[in-house]
Every structure is written in C-alpha cells, then in structure tokens.
Coordinates of C-alpha atoms in Angstrom, one line a residue:
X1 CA 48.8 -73.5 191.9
X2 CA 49.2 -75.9 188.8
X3 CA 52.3 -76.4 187.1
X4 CA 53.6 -73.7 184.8
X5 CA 52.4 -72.5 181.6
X6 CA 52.0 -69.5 178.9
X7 CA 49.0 -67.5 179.9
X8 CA 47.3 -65.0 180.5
X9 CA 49.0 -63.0 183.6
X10 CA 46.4 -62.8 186.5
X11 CA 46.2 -62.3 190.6
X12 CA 49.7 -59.8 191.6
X13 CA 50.7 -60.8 188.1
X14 CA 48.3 -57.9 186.0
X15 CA 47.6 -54.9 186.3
X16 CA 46.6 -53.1 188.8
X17 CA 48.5 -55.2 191.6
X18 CA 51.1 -55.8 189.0
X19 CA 52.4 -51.7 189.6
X20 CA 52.4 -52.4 193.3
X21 CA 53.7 -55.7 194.2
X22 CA 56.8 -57.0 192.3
X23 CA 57.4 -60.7 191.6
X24 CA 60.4 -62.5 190.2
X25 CA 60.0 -63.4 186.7
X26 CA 57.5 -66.9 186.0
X27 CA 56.4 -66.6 189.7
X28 CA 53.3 -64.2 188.9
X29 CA 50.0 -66.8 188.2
X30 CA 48.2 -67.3 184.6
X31 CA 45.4 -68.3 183.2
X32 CA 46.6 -71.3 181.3
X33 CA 45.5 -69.7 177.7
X34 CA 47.0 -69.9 174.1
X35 CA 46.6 -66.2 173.4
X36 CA 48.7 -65.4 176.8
X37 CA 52.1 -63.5 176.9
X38 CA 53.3 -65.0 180.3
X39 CA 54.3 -67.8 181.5
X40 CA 53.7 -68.9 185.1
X41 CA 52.1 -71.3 187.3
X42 CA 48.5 -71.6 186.6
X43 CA 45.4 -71.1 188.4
X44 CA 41.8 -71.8 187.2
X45 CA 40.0 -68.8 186.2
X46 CA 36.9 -68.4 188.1
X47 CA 34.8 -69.2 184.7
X48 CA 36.5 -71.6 181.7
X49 CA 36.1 -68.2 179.1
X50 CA 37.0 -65.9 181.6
X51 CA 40.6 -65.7 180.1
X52 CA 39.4 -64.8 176.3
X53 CA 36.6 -62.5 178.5
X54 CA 39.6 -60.6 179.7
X55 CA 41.5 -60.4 176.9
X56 CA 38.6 -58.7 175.2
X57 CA 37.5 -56.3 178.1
X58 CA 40.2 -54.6 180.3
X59 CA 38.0 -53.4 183.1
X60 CA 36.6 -56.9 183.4
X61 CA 40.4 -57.9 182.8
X62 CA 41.4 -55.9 186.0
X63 CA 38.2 -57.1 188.2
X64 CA 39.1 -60.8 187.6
X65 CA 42.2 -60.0 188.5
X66 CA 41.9 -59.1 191.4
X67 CA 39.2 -61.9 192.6
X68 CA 42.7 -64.0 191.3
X69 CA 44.6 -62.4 193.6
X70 CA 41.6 -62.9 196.5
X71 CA 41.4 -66.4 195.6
X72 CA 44.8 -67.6 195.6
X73 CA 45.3 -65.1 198.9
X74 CA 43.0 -67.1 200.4
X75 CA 44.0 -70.4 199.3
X76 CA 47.6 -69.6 200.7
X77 CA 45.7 -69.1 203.9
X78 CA 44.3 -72.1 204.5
X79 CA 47.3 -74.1 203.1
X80 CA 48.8 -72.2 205.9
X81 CA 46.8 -72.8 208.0
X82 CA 46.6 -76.7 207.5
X83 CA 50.4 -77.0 207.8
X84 CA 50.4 -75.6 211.1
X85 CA 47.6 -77.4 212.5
X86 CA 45.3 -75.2 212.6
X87 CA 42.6 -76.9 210.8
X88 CA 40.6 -75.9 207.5
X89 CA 38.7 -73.0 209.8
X90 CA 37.4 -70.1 207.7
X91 CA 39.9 -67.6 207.6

C-alpha cells in the first residue's frame, strides 16, 4: 500500500465489505482520486479510470471493490509469506 491520500474508498473500505468488516478510521485503502471522500493509504486501481468508472456506476463501484479487497488480500499473503521464509509460492 502507498502512502496516504483522499480517495475514493475501495477493498474492506466500500461497500459491501465496508457493512461487514470494520476498520479504524484512515486505515480502509483508496483509490488516490480528486473526487474522493476518504482518505487512506492508496492502492492502484486495477485500470487508471477505474476510480471515475466507479464513481459513475455503483454496481461496477461494488465489483471493483471487491477485486480491491482480493488484490490487496493477496498481496498481504505473499508479503507474509516472504517475511517468514516461505518464498514467493502461489498462495
């Protein structure tokens, strides 16, 4: 995750993972994006317009969510992983 910024709340951060998991305030990822609300650390969207997409369109809004909240899952995984010494295996 990149350092933090106002964006566009993604990953555990929006809805619908957002009702179900709780984070502590400016821990929840963005979408670096001028139009955002939040303010977090970022991540890059899966697509540089992805963020305006979203902001347009919430059904797409809650599917790239959640391949946010896949992709930094996944990413905490194999950092994980690589701090025990457990290689860069797929997980």
């Amino acid at each position: 995750m990149g350092p933090v910024k106002r964006g566009v709340s993604t990953a555990f951060g929006a809805d619908p993972l957002a009702g179900e998991l709780t984070a502590a305030p400016g821990e929840a990822p963005v979408w670096a994006h001028p139009a955002g609300s939040a303010k977090g650390p970022t991540i890059s969207p899966i697509y540089r317009t992805a963020p305006q997409a979203a902001l347009t369109d919430p059904a797409l809004y809650r599917m790239l969510a959640l391949l946010g909240a896949l992709r930094t899952a996944r990413a905490r995984a194999c950092a994980g992983r690589q701090a025990d010494g457990k290689g860069t295996d797929a997980v």
